Short mmCIF file of C-alpha atoms in Angstrom, two decimals:
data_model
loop_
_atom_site.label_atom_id
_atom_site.label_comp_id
_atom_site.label_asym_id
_atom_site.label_seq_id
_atom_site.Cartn_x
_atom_site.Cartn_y
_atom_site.Cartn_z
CA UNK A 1 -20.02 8.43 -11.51
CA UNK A 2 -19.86 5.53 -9.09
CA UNK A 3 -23.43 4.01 -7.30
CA UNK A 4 -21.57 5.09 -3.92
CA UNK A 5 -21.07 8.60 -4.68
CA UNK A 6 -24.47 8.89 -5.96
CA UNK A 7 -25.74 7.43 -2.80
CA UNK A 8 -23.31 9.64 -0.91
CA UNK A 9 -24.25 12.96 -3.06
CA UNK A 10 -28.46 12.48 -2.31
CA UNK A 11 -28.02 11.51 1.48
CA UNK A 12 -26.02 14.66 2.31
CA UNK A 13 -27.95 16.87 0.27
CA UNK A 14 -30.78 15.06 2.17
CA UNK A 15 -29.22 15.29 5.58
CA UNK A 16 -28.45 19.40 5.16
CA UNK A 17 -31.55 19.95 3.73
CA UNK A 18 -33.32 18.20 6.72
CA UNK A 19 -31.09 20.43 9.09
CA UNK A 20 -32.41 23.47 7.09
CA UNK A 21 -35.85 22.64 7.47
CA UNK A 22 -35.46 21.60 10.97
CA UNK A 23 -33.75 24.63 12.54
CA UNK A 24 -35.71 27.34 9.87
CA UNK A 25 -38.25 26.40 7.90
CA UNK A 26 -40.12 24.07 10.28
CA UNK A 27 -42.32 22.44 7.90
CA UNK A 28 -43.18 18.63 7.96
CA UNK A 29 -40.43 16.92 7.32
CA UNK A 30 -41.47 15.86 3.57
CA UNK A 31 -42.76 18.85 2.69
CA UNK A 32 -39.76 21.31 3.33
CA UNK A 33 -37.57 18.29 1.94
CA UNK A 34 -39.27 18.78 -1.34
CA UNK A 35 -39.74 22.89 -0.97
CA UNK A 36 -36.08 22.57 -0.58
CA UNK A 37 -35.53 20.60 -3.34
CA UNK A 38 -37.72 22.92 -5.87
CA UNK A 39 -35.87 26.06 -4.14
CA UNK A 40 -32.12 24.49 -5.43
CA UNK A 41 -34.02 23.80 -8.66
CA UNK A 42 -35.27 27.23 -9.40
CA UNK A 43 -31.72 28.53 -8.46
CA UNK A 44 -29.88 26.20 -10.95
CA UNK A 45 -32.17 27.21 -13.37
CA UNK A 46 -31.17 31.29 -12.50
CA UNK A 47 -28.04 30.92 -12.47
CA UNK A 48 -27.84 29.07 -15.79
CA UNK A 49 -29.78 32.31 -17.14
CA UNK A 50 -27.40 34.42 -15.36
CA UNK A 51 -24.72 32.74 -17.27
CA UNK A 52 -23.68 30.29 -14.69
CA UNK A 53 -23.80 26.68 -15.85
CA UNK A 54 -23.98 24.67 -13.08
CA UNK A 55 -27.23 23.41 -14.09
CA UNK A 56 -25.57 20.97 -16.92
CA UNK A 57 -24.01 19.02 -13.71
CA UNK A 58 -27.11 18.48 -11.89
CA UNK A 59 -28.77 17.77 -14.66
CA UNK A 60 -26.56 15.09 -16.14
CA UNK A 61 -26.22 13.62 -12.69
CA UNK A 62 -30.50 13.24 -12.64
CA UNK A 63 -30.43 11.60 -16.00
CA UNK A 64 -27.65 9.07 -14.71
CA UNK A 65 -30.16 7.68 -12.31
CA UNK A 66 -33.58 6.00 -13.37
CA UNK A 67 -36.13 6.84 -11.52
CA UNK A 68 -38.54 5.15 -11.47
CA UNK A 69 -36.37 2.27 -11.14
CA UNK A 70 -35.09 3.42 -8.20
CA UNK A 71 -38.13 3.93 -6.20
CA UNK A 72 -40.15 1.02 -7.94
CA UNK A 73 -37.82 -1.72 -7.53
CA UNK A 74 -35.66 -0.16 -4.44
CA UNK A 75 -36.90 2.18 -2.42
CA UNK A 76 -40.64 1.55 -2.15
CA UNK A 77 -40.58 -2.06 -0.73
CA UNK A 78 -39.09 -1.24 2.24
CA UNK A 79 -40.76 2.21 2.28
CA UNK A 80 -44.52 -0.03 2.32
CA UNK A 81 -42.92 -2.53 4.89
CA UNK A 82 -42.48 0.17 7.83
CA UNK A 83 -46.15 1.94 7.04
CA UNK A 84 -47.59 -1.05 7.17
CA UNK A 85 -45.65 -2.49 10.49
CA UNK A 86 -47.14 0.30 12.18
CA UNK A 87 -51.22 -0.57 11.23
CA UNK A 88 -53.29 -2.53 13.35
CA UNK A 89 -54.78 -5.58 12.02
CA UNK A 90 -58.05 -4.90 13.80
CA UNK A 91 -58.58 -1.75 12.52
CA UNK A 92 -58.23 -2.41 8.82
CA UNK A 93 -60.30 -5.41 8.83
CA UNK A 94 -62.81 -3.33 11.00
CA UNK A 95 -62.87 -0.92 7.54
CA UNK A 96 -62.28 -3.63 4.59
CA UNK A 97 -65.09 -2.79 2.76
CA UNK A 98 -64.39 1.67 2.80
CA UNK A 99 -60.49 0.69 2.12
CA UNK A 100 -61.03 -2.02 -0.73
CA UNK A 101 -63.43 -0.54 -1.98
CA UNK A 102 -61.49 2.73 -2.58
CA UNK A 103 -58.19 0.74 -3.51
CA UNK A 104 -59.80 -0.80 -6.44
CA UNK A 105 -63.26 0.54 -7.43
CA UNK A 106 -61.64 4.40 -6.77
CA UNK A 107 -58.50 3.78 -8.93
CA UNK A 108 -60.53 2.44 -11.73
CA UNK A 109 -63.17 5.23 -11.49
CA UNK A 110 -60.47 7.77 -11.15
CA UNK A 111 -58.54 6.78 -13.94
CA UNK A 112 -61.58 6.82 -16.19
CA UNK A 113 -63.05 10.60 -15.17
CA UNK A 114 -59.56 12.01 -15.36
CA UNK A 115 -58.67 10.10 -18.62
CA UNK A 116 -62.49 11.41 -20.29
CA UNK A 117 -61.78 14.69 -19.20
CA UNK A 118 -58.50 15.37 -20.53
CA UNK A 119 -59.34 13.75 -23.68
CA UNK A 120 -61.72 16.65 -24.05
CA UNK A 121 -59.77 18.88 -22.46
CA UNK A 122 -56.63 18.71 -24.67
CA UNK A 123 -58.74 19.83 -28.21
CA UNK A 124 -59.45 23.47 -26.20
CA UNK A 125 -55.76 24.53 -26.04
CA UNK A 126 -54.74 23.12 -29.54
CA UNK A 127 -53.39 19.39 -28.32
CA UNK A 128 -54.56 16.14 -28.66
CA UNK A 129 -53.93 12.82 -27.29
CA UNK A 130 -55.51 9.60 -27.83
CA UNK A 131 -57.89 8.18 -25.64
CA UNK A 132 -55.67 5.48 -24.70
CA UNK A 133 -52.45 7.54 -23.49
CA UNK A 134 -55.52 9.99 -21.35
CA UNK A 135 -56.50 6.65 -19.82
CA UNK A 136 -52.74 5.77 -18.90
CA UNK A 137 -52.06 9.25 -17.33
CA UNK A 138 -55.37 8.74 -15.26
CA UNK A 139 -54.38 5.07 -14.41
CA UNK A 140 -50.98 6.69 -13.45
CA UNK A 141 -52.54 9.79 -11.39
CA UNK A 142 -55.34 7.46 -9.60
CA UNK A 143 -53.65 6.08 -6.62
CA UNK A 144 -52.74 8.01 -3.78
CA UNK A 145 -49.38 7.85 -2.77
CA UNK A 146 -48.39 5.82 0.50
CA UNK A 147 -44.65 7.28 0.64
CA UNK A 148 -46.36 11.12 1.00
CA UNK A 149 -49.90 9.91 2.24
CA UNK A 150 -48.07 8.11 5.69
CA UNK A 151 -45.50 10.95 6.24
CA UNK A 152 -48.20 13.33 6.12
CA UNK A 153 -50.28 11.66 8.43
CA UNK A 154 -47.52 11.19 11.25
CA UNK A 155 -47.81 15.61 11.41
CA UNK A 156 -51.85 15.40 11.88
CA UNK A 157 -54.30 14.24 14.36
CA UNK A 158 -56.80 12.99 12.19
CA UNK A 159 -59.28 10.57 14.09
CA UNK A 160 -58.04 7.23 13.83
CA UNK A 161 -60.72 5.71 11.75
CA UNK A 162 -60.04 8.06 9.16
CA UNK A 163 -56.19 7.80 9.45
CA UNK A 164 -56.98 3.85 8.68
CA UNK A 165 -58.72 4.51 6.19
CA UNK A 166 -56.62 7.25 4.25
CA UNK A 167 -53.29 4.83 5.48
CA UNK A 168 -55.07 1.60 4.53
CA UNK A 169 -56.42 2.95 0.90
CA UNK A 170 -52.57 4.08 0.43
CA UNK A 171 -50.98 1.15 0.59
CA UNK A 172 -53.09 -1.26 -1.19
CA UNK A 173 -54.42 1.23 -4.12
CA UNK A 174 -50.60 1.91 -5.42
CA UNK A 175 -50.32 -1.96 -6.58
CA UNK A 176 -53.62 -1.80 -7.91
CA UNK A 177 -53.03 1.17 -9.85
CA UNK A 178 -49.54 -0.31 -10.92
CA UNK A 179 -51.96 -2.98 -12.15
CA UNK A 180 -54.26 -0.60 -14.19
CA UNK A 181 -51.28 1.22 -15.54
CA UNK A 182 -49.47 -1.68 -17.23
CA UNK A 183 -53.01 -2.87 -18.74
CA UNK A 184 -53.45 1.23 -19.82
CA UNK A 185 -50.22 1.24 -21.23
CA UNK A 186 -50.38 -2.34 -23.51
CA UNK A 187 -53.35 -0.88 -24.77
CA UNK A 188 -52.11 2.51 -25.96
CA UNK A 189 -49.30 0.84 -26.93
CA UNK A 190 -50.87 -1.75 -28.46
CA UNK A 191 -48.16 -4.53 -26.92
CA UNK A 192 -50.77 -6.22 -24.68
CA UNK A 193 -54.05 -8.49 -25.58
CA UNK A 194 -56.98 -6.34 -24.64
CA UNK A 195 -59.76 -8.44 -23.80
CA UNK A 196 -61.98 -8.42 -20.62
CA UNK A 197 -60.29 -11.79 -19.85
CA UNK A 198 -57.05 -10.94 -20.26
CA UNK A 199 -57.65 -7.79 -17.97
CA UNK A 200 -58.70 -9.87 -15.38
CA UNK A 201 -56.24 -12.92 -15.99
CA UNK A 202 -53.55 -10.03 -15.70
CA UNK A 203 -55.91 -8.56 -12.41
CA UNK A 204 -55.77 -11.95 -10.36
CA UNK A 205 -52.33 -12.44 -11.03
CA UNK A 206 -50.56 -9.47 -9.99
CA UNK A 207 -52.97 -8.28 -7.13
CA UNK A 208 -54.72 -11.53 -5.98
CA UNK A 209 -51.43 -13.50 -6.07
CA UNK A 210 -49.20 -10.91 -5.02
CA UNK A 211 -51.75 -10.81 -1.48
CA UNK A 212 -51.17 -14.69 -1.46
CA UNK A 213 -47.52 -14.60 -1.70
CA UNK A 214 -47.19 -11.46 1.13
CA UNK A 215 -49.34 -14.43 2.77
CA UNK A 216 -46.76 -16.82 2.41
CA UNK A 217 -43.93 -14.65 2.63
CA UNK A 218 -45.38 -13.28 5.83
CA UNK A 219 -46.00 -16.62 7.59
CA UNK A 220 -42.70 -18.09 6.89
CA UNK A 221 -40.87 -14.82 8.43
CA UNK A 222 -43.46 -15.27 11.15
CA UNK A 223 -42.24 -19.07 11.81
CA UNK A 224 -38.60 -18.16 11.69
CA UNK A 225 -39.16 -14.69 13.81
CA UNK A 226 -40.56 -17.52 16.41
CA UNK A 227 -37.52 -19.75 16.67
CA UNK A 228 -35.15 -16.81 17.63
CA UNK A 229 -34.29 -14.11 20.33
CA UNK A 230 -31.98 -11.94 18.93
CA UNK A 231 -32.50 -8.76 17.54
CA UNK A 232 -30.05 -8.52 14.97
CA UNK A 233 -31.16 -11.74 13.15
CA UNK A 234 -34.56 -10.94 13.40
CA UNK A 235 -34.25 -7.36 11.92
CA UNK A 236 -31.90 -9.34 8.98
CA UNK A 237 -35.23 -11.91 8.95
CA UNK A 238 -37.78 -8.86 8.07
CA UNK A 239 -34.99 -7.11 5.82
CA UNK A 240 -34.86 -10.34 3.93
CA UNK A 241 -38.51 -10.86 3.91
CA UNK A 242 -38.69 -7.39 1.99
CA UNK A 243 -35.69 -7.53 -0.43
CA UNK A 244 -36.09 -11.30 -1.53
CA UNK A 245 -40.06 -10.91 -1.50
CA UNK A 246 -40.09 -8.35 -3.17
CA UNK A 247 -37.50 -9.37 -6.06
CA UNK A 248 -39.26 -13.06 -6.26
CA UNK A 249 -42.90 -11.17 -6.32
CA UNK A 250 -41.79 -9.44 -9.17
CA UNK A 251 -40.13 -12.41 -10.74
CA UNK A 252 -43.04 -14.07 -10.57
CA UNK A 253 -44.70 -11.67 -12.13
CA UNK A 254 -46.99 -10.53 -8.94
CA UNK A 255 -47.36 -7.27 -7.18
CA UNK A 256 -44.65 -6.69 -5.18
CA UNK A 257 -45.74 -3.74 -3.44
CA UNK A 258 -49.23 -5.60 -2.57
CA UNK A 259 -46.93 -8.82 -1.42
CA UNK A 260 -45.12 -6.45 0.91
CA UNK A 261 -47.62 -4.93 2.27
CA UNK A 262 -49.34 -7.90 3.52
CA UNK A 263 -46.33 -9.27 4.92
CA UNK A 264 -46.18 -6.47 6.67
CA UNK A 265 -49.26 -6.19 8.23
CA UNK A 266 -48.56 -9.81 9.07
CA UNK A 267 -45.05 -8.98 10.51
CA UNK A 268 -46.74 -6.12 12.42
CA UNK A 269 -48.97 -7.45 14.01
CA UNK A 270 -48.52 -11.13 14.59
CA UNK A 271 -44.74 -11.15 14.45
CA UNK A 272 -44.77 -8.14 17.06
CA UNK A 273 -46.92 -9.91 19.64
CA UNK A 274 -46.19 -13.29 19.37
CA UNK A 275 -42.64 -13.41 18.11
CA UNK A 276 -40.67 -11.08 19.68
CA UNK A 277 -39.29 -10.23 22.90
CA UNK A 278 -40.15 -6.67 24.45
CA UNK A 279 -36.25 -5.71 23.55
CA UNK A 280 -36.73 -7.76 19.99
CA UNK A 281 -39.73 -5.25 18.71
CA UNK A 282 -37.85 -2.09 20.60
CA UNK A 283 -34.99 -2.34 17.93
CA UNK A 284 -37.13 -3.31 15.17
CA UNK A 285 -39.23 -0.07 15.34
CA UNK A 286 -36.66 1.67 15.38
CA UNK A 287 -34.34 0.68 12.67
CA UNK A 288 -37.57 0.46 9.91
CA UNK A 289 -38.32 4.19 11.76
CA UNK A 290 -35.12 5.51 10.76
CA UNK A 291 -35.17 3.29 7.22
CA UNK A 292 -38.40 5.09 6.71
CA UNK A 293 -37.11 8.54 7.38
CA UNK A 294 -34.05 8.56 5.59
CA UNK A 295 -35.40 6.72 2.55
CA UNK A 296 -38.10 9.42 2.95
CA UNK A 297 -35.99 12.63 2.97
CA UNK A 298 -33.82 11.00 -0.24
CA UNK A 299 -37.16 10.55 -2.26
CA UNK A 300 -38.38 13.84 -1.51
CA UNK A 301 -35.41 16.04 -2.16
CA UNK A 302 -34.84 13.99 -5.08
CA UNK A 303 -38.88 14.77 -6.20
CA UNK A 304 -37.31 18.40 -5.66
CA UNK A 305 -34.61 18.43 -8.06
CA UNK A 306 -36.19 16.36 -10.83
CA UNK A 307 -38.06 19.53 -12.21
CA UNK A 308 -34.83 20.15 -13.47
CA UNK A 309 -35.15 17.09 -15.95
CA UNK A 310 -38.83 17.94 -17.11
CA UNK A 311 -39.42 19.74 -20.01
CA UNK A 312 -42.06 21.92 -19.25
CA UNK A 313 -43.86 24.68 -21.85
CA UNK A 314 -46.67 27.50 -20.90
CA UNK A 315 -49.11 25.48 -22.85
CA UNK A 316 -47.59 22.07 -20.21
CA UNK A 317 -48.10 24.33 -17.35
CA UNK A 318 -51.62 25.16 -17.80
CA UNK A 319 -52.95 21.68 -18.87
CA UNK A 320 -51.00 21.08 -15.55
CA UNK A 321 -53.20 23.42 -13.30
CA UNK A 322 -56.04 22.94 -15.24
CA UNK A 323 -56.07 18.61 -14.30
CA UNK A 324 -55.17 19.78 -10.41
CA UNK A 325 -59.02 20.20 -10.06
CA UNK A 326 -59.80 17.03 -12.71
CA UNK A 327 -57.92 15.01 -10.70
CA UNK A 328 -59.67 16.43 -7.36
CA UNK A 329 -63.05 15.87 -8.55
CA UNK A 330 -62.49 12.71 -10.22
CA UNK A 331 -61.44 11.45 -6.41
CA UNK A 332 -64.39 13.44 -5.10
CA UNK A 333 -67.14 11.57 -7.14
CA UNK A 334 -64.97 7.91 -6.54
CA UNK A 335 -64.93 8.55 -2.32
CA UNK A 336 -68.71 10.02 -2.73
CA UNK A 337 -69.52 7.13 -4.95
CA UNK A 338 -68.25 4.47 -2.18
CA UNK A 339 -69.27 6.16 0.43
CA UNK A 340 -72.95 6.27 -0.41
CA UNK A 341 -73.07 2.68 -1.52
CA UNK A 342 -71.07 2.09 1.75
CA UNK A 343 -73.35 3.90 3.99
CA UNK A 344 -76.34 1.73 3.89
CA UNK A 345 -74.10 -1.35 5.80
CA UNK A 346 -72.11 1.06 8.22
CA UNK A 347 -72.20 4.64 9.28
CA UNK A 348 -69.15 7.15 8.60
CA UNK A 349 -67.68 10.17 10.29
CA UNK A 350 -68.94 13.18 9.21
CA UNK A 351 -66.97 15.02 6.61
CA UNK A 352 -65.26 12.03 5.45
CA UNK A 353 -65.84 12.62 1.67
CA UNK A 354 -64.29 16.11 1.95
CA UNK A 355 -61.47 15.23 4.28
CA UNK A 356 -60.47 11.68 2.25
CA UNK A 357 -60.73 13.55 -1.10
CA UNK A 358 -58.34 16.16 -0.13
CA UNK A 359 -55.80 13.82 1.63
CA UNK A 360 -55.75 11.92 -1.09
CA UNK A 361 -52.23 12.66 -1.96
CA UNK A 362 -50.36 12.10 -5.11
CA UNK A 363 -46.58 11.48 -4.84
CA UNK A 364 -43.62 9.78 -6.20
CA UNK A 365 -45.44 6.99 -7.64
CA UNK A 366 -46.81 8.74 -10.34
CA UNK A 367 -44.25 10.59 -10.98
CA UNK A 368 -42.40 7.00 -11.41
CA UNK A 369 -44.86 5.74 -13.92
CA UNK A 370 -44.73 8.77 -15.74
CA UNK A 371 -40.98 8.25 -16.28
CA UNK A 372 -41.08 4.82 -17.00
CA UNK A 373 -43.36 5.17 -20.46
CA UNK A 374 -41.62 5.20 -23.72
CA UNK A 375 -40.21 8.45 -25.15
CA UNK A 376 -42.81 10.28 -27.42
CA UNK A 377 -44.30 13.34 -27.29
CA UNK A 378 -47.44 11.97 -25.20
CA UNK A 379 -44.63 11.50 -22.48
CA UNK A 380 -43.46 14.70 -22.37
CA UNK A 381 -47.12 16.33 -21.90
CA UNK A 382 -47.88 13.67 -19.29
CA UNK A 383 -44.45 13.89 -17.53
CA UNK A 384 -45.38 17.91 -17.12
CA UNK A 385 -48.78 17.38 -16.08
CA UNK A 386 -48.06 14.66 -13.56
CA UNK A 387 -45.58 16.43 -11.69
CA UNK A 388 -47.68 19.65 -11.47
CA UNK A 389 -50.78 17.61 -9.99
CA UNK A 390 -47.57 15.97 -7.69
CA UNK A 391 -46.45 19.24 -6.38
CA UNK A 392 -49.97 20.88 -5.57
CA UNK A 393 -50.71 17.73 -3.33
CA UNK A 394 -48.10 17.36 -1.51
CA UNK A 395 -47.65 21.27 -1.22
CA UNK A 396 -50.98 22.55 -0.98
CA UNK A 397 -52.45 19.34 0.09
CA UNK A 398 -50.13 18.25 2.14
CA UNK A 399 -49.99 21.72 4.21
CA UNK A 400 -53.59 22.28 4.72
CA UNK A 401 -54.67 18.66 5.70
CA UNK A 402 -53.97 19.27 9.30
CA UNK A 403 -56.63 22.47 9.62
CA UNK A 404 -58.96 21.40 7.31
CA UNK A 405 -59.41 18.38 9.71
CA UNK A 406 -58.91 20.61 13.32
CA UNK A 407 -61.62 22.80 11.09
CA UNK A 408 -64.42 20.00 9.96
CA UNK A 409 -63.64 18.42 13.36
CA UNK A 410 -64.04 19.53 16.89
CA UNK A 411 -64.52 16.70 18.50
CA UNK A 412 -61.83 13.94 17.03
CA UNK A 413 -61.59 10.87 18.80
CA UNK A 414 -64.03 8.40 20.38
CA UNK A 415 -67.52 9.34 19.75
CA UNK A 416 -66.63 9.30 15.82
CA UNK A 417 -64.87 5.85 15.73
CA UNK A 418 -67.18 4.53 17.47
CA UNK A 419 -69.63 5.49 14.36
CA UNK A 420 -67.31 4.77 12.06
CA UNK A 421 -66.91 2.06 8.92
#
């Protein structure tokens, strides 16, 4: 089948089940995408039992298409360019110390506690797993998810410090958790050098110099952005900026995602304000808006349908469940951990342990990763597990965010960000 009528099959499955959520189901938008997508999986899967295979079709049209390739090296840079056009400056810098803090220290923590635990878990129901391959499906399952953390957070009111902070985390802690994932997976796989210098060598170079080169990337769009008043060039400068920084970040062996990110912010907020015309940043908010929600619908009905490809097993299933609430506390203790080291320099809103632990979402990321390791049996397990954790977040998660915040939180707005890290 032809890259066009792939393209063509995902965006009208994506555009019918977005006008099926809209007029019935009324969920966020991501949500009932991917409720959508599980719903058409769940009937293929019937049918097939009933005798009619038109499961084969869908099936062999999901195994065409890689993945994690797909939203790795495609879809995710300019997913990470329109969150982060939309955060102020200010208000990250006004939290750097809650947001890097959690976007390194929390992945690393994370991926540890989870990795321990189902090491120790695995021996109860008859498995095993090295330690190495546990610690590469916590590296995988540490970040939170930017894609389903920012389209979540567009339904909510959550007071704005904490939105920073859960938006902020997001977007930096994926390409440090890509980071921790490659140096995970050399060292189950025994391809990479494993010492403490090499970790950090391998540290600096993807997520200090990937920050340095959304820097540089970031500036130079900034310098041309300046020198023009026309919309359409300046929307091809930031389009540009995303596809050939994020190809030459990888190239040069940096974080891409980080590099974007950055250049975003940059973009966002300097390139906005200083660079544009009031028409200029009219058109550009809206054409990464729509980028954002059509490449947003296509990932999650596509998250939807992939349970189709996973091979899943009662003895999958419950491991599955059983890390939901690993993975929960593991990101309980890491925000607790930050916070109370944290708390002594600034004061935070109250609740914000319980309320950035829970909207700490998993998403396509890890399901990404997941796909992307070699075939072997420890894939299959961590395939299954991953995309149970990645369907009670976003689900479960996802849905009750909004009144666990209206619930912890009567009084939203001022006098907590006034208080707050």
């Amino acid at each position: 089948m032809s890259f066009f009528n792939i393209i063509a099959i995902f965006i009208t499955i994506a555009a019918l089940a977005s006008f099926i959520n809209y007029r019935y189901i009324k969920l966020p938008s991501t949500i009932g995408l991917m409720v959508i997508g599980l719903l058409c999986s769940l009937v293929l899967i019937a049918l097939n039992e009933l005798g009619l295979d038109i499961e084969s079709g869908a099936v062999g049209l999901l195994r065409s298409i890689d993945f994690s390739e797909a939203l790795m090296n495609g879809m995710l840079s300019f997913l990470l360019f329109a969150g982060a056009l939309k955060i102020n400056l200010n208000d990250l810098a006004n939290r750097k110390y809650i947001v890097s803090t959690l976007a390194t220290f929390g992945v690393v923590a994370t991926t540890f506690i989870v990795g321990i635990g189902l090491y120790y878990i695995l021996p109860l129901l008859g498995l095993s797993m090295s330690f190495a391959w546990c610690l590469v499906f916590g590296a995988l399952i540490a970040p939170t998810d930017p894609v389903a953390v920012l389209s979540i957070l567009k339904s909510i009111k959550a007071p704005r410090s904490l939105e920073i902070k859960i938006a902020g985390e997001s977007l930096f802690n994926d390409g440090v958790g890509v980071v921790v994932f490659i140096v995970m997976l050399g060292i189950a796989s025994g391809g990479h050098a494993t010492g403490v210098g090499d970790i950090l060598i391998l540290f600096a170079q993807e997520a200090i110099g990937g920050a340095l080169f959304g820097i540089v990337i970031g500036w130079l769009g900034y310098l041309l952005l300046k020198r023009v008043d026309e919309f359409t060039v300046e929307i091809m400068l930031t389009l540009a900026m995303v596809c050939g920084g994020y190809a030459m970040a990888s190239w040069l062996h940096l974080s891409g995602p980080i590099a974007i990110v950055v250049a975003g912010l940059l973009v966002g907020n300097y390139g906005r304000n200083f660079a544009m015309s009031e028409t200029t940043r009219g058109h550009l908010d809206h054409f990464w808006e729509l980028i954002d929600e059509i490449l947003n619908a296509v990932l999650f009905i596509w998250m939807g349908l992939e349970v189709l490809i996973v091979e899943f097993s009662s003895t999958f299933l419950i491991i599955g469940l059983i890390a939901i609430p690993l993975v929960l506390i593991a990101r309980f203790l890491s925000v607790s951990s930050a916070i109370s080291v944290l708390k002594f320099k600034r004061s935070f809103t109250k609740h914000a342990i319980t309320i950035l632990t829970w909207g700490g979402l998993r998403g396509g990321i890890s399901i990404a990763l997941a796909l992307s390791l070699p075939p072997g049996k420890s894939r299959d397990l961590i395939v299954s597990i991953t995309y149970v954790v990645v369907v009670f977040s976003i689900l479960v998660q996802g849905l009750s965010i909004k009144s666990m915040i209206n619930r912890l939180i009567s009084q939203p707005e001022l006098p907590l960000d006034e208080q707050d890290d």
